[in-house]
Coordinates of C-alpha atoms in Angstrom, one line a residue:
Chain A
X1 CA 92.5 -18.0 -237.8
X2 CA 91.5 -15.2 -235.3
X3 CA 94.6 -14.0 -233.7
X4 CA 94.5 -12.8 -230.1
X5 CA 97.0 -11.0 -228.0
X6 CA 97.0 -11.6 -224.3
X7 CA 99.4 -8.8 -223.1
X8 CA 101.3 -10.3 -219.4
X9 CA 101.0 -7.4 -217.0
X10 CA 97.2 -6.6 -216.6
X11 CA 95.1 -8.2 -214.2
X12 CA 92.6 -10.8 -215.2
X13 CA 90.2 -9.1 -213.0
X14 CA 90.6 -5.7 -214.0
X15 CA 87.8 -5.4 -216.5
X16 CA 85.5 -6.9 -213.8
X17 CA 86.5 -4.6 -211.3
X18 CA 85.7 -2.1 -213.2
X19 CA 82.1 -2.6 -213.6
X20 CA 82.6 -3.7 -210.0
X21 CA 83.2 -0.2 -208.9
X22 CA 79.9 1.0 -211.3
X23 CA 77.7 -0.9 -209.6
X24 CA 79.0 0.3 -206.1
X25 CA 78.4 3.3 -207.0
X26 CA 74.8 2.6 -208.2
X27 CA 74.4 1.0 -205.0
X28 CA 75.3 4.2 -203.4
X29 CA 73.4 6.2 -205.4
X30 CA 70.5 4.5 -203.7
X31 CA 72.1 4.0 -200.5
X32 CA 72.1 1.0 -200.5
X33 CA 74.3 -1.8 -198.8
X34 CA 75.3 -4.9 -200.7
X35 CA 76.7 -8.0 -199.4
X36 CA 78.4 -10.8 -201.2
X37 CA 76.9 -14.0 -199.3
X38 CA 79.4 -17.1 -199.9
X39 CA 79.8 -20.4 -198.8
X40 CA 80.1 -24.6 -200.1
X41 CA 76.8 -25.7 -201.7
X42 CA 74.4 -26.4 -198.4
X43 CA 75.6 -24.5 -195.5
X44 CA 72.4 -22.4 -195.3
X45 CA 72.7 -19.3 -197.8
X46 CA 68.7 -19.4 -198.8
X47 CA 67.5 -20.7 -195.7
X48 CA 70.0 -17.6 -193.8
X49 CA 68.1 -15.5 -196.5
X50 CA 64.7 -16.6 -196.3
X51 CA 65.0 -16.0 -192.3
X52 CA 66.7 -12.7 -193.0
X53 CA 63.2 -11.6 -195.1
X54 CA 61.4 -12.5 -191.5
X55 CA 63.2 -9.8 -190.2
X56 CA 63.9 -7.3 -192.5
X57 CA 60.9 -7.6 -194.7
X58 CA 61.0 -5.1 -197.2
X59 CA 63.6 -3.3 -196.3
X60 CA 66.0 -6.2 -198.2
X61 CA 66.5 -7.4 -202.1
X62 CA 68.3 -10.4 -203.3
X63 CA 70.5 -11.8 -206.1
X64 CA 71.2 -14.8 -206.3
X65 CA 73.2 -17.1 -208.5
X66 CA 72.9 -20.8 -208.8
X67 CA 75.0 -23.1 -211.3
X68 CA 71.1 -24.3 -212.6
X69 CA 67.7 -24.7 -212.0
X70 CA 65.8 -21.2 -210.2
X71 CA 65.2 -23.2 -206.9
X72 CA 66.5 -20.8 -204.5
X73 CA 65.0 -18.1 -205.7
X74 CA 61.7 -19.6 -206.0
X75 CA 62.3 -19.9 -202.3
X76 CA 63.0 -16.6 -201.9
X77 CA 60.0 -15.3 -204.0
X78 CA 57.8 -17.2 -201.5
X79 CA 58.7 -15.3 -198.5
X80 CA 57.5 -11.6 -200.5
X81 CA 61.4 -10.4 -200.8
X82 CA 62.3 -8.8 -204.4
X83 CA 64.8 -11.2 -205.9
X84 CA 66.4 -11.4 -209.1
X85 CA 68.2 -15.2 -210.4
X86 CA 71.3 -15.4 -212.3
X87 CA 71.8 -19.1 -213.6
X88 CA 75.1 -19.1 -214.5
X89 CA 75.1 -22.3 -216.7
X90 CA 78.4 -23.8 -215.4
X91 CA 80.2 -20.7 -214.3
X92 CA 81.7 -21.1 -210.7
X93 CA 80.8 -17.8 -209.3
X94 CA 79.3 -15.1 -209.7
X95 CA 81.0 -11.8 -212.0
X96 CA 80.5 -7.8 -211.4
X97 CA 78.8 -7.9 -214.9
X98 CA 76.1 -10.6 -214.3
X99 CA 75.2 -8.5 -211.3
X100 CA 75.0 -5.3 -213.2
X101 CA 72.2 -7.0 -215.5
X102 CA 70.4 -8.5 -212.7
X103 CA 70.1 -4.7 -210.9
X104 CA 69.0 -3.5 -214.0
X105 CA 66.0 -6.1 -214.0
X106 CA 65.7 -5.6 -210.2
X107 CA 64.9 -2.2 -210.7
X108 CA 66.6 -0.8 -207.4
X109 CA 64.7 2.6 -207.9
X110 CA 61.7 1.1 -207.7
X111 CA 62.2 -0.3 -204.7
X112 CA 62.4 1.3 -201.0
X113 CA 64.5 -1.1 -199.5
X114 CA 67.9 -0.8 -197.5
X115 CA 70.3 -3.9 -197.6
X116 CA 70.6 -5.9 -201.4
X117 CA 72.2 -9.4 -200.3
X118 CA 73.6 -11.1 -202.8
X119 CA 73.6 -14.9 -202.9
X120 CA 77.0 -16.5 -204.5
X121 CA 77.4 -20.1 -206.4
X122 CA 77.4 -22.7 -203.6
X123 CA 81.7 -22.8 -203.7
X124 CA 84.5 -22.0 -201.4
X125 CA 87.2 -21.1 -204.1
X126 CA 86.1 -18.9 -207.1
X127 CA 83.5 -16.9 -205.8
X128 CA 86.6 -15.4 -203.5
X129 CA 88.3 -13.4 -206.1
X130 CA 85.6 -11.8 -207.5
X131 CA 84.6 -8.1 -207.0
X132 CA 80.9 -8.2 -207.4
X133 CA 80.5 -4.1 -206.2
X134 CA 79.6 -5.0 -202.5
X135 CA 80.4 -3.5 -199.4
X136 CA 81.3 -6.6 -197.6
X137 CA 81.4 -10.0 -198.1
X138 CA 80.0 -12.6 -195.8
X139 CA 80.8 -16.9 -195.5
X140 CA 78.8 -18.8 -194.1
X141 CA 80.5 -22.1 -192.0
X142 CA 78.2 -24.6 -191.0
X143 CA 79.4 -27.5 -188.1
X144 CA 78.5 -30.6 -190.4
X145 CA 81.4 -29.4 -192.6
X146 CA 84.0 -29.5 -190.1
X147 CA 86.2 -27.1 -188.0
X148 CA 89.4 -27.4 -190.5
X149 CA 88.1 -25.0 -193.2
X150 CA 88.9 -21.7 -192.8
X151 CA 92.8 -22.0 -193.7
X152 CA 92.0 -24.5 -196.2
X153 CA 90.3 -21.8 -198.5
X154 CA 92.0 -18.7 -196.8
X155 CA 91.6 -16.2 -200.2
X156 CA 87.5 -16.6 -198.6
X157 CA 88.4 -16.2 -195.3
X158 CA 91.1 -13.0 -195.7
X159 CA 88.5 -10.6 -197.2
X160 CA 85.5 -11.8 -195.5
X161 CA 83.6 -8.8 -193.0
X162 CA 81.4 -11.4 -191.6
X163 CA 82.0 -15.0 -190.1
X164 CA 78.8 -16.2 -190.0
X165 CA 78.5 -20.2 -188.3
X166 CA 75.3 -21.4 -189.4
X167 CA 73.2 -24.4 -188.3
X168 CA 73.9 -23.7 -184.7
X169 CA 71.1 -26.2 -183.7
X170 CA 73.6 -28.9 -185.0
X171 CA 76.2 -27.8 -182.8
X172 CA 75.3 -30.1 -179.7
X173 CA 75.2 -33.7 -182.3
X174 CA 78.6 -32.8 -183.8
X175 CA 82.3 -32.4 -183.4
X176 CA 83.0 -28.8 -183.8
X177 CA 85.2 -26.3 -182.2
X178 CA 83.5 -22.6 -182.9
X179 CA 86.5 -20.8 -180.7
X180 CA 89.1 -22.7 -183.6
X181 CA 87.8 -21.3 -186.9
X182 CA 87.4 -17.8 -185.5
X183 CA 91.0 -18.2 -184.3
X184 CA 92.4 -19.5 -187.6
X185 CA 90.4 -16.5 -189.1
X186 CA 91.5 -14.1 -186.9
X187 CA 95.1 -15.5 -188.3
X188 CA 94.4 -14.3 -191.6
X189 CA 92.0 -11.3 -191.2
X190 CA 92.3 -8.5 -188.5
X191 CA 88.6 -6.8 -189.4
X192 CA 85.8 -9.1 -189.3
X193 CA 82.9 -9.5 -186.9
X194 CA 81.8 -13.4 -185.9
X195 CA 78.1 -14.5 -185.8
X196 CA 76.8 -17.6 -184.5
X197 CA 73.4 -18.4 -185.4
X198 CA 70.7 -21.0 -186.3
X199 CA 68.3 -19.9 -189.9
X200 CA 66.5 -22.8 -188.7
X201 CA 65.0 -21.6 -185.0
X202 CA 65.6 -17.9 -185.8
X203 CA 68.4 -17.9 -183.0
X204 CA 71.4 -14.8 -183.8
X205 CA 69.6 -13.8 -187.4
X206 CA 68.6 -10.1 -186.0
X207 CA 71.9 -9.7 -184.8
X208 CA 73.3 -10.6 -187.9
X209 CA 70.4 -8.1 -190.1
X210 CA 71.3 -5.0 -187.4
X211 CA 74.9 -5.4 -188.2
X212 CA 73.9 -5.0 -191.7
X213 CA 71.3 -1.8 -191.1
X214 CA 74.1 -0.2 -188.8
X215 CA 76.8 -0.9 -191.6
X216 CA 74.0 0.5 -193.9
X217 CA 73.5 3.7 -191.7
X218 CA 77.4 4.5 -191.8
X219 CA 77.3 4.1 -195.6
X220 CA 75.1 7.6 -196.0
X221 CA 76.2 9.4 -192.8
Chain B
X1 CA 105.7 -7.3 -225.1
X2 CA 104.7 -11.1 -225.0
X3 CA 102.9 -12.5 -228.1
X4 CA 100.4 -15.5 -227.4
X5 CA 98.2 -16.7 -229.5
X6 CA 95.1 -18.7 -229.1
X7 CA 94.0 -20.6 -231.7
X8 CA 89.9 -20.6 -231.5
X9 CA 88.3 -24.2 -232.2
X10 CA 90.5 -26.3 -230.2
X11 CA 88.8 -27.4 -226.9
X12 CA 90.8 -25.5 -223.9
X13 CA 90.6 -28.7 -222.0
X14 CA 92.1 -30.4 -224.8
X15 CA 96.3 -30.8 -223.6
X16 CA 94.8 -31.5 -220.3
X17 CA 93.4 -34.1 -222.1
X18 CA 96.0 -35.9 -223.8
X19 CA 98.1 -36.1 -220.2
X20 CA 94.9 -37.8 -218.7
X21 CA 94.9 -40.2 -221.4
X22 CA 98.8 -40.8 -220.6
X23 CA 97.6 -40.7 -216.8
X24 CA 95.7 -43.6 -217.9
X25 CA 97.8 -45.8 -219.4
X26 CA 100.2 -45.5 -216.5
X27 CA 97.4 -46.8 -214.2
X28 CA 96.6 -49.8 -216.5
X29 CA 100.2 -50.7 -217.1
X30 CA 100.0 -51.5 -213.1
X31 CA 96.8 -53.0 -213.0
X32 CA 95.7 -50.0 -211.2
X33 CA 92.4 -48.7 -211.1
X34 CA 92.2 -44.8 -210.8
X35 CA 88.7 -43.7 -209.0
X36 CA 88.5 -39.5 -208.8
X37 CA 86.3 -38.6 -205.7
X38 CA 84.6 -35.3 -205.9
X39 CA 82.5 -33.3 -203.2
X40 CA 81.7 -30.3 -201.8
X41 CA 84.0 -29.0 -198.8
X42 CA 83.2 -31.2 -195.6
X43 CA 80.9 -33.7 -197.3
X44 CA 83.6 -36.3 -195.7
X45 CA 86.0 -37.0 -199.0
X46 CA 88.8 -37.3 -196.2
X47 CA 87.0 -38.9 -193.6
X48 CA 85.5 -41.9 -196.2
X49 CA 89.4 -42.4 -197.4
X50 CA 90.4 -43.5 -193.8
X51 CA 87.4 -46.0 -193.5
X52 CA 88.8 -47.3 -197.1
X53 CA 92.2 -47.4 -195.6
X54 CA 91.1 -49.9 -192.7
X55 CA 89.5 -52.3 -195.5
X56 CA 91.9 -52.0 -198.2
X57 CA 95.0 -52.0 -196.2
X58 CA 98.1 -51.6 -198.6
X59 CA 95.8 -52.0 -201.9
X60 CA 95.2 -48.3 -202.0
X61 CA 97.0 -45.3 -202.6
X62 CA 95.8 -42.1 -202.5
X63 CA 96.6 -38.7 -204.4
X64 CA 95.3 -35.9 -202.0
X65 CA 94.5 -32.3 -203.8
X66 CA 93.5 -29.0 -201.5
X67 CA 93.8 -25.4 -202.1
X68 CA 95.9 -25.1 -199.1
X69 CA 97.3 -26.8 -195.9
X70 CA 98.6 -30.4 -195.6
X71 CA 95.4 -31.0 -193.5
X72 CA 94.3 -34.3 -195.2
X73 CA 97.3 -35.5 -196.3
X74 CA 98.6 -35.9 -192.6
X75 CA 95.0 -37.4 -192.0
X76 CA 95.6 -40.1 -194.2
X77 CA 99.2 -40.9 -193.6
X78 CA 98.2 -41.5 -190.3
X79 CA 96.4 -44.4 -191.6
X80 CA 99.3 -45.8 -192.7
X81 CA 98.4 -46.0 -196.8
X82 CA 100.4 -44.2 -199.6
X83 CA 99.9 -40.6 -200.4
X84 CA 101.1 -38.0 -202.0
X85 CA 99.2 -34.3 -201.5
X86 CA 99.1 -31.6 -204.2
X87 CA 98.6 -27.8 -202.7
X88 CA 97.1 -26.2 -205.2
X89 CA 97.9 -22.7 -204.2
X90 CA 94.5 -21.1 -205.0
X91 CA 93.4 -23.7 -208.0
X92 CA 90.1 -24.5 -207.5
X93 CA 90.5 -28.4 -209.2
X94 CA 93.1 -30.7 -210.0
X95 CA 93.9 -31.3 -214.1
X96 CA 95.6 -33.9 -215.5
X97 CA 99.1 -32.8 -215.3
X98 CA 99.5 -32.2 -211.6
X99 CA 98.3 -35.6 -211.1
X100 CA 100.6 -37.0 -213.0
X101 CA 103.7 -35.1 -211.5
X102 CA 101.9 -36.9 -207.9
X103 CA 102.0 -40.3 -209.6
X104 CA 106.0 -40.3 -210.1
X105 CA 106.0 -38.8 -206.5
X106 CA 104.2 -42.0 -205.5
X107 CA 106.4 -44.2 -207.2
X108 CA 103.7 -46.7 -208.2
X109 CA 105.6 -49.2 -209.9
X110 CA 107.6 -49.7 -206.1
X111 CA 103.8 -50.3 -204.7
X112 CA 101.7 -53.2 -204.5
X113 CA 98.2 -51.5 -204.5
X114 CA 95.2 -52.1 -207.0
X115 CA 93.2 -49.1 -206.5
X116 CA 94.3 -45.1 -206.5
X117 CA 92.1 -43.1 -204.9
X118 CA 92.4 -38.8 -206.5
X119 CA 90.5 -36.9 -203.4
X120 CA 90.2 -33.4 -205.8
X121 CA 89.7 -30.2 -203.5
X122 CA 86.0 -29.4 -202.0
X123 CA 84.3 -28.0 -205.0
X124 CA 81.1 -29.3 -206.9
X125 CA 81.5 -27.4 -209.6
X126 CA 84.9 -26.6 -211.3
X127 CA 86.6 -30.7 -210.9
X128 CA 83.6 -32.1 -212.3
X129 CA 85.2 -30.9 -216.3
X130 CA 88.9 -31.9 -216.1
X131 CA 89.7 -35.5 -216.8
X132 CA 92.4 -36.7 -214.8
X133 CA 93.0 -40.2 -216.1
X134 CA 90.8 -41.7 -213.8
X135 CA 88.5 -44.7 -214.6
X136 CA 85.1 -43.5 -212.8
X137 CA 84.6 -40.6 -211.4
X138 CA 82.7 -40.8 -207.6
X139 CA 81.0 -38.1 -205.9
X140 CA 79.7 -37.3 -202.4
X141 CA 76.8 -36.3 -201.0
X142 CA 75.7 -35.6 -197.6
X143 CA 72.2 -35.3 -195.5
X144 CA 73.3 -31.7 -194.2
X145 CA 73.9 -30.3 -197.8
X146 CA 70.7 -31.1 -198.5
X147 CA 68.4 -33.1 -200.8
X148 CA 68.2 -30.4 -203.8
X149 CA 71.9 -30.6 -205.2
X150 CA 71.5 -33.2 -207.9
X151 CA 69.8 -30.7 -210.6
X152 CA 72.1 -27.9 -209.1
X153 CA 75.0 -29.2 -210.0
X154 CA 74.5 -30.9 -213.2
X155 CA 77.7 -31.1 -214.7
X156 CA 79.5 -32.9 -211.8
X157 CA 75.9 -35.7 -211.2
X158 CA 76.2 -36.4 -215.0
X159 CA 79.7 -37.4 -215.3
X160 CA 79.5 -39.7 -212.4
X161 CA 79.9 -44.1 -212.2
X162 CA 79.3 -43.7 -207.8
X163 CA 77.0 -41.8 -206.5
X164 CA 78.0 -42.0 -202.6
X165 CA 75.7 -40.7 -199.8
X166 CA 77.9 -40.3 -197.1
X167 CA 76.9 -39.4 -193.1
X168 CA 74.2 -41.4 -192.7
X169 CA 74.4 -41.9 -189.4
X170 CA 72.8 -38.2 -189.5
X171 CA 69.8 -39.1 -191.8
X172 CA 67.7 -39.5 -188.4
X173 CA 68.1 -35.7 -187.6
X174 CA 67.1 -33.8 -190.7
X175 CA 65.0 -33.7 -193.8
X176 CA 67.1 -35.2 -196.8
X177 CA 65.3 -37.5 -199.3
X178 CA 67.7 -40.3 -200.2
X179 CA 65.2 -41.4 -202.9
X180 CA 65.0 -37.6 -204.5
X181 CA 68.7 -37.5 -204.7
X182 CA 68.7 -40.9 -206.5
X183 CA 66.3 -40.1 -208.7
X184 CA 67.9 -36.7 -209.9
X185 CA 71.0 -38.5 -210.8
X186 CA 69.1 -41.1 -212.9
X187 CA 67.6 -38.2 -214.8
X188 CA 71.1 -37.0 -215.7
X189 CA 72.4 -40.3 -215.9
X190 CA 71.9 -43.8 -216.7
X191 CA 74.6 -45.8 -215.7
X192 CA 75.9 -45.3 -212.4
X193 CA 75.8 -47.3 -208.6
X194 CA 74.3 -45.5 -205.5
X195 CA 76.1 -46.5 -202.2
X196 CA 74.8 -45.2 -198.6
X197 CA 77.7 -45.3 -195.9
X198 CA 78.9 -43.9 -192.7
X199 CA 82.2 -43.2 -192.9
X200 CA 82.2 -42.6 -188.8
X201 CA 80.8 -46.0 -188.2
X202 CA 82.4 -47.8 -191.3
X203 CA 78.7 -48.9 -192.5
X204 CA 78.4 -49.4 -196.2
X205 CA 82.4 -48.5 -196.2
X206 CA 82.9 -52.4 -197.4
X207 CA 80.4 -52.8 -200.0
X208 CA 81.8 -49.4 -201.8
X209 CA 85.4 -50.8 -201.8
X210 CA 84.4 -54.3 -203.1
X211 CA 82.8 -52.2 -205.9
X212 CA 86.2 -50.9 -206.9
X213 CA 88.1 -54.3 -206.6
X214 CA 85.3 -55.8 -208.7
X215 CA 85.8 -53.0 -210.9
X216 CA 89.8 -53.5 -210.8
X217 CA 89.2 -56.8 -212.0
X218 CA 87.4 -56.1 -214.4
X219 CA 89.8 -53.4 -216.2
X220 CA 92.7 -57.0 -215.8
X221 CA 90.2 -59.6 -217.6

């Protein structure tokens, strides 16, 4: 019988913030900025990416995680960006490790590009606690899932840099009060810039990609 | 220094488990048939229990989880119908055992209701492995999520007796194959019921509740 001791008093997440920090650095190192992109299951993160690659073009790698099956980054692939998959088979999120392997098969050296965005598992909860070695983290809040969610899953909305309200096009057909989720986040979070924009028409995406090239900039000033 | 050991081979989901099973019992000893509804955040888990409240009337009760806020809870007590809401504080699922502290909170043996409705927090990934005692599982699905989540989220389709496409009063303004998502789920699994509703205009909200009244029967023959 293999006998295990748990000793009370560490964190959970210390060994994964560990390698957390190591691939901060490495992002550094290349100065490059990485963003931790999270939201439910079908609020837009690969369509928000695949209109993102319109704009930055090379200047922008991805990661991105999915529960199963390599269908958003086959999207991805399609539109020229570098990408790398991590299937996580079950897991809930992504972890600072899985990301380390996926920048090793990304080959950041190779490339010449600026911003590496990193796509989460489609969830609201676990992704939240999770250091992955970005520089900021991002959530993306679409109208069809309703106004109320921001203090619902507060860990997500407390360390988020960006708001992002996707699916702006919907906005007109639905119930949903913009003004009342950036309030309620405002209530939890005192540094974080809102964006409003549509992946679909294009609308409020190169606002969102200069935030992240200015962000970029300050990182090796 | 705190000794615990884990003892490797037994199944981690195992005491959760053995209090479902109990769960279980306590439902049948009523006549009571337990139905856990699943979803991601804003698929309408929430919205679908109020339409159920104006056809089942004091036949249901419902046990309400969320990570935070009473949100729902107040939502449904408006409706006049039973419920009892369990914050989770940061869980990311309901298990077994905080169920079953809700169940002597409702006071089921005082109630004359035939179906429970769980509503588990917003999350297609985590709830879909943690028995709760319920007799079929039920999970949502709407048109703005999009059409590919079936094969994403494998563990959660497979598991599932009602597969329940909800918002279709928005299936005239976007791309979302009804027949694709059907089909998915048959490829994962063979025995379960697809139901099409809009909880906003109460359409299909009848035939899903006769299906668990037929089923309640059923579990009394």
């Amino acid at each position: 019988m293999t006998d295990r001791r748990i000793y009370i008093g560490t964190s959970v997440t210390a060994p994964n913030d560990e390698v957390a920090a190591q691939n901060r650095r490495a992002f550094e190192e290349r100065n490059l900025l990485a963003v931790n992109v999270m939201s439910s299951p079908g609020s837009g993160k690969t369509t928000l990416i695949e209109a993102m690659a319109g704009v930055l073009r090379d200047r922008m790698a991805v990661i991105v995680g999915d529960v199963q099956t390599r269908r958003d980054a086959e999207r991805i692939e399609a539109t020229g960006c570098p990408v790398h998959q991590i299937e996580t088979g079950g897991a809930c999120h992504l972890d600072a490790r899985r990301v380390a392997v996926a920048m090793k098969q990304l080959d950041l050296p190779s490339l010449d590009c600026r911003i590496v965005v990193i796509e989460n598992v489609g969830n609201l909860v676990c992704p939240a606690s999770f250091d992955l070695g970005e520089h900021m983290k991002a959530a993306l809040l679409s109208p069809p899932e309703g106004d109320d969610k921001v203090l619902k899953y507060p860990a997500l909305f407390t360390r988020i840099t960006a708001l992002i309200i996707t699916k702006l096009d919907l906005l007109p057909h639905m119930e949903f009060d913009v003004e009342r989720v950036v309030r309620e986040c405002a209530s939890l979070n005192d540094d974080f810039e809102t964006f409003k924009l549509s992946a679909r028409t294009g609308e409020g995406v190169g606002e969102f990609c200069e935030f992240l090239l200015a962000n970029q900039s300050a990182l090796t000033a």
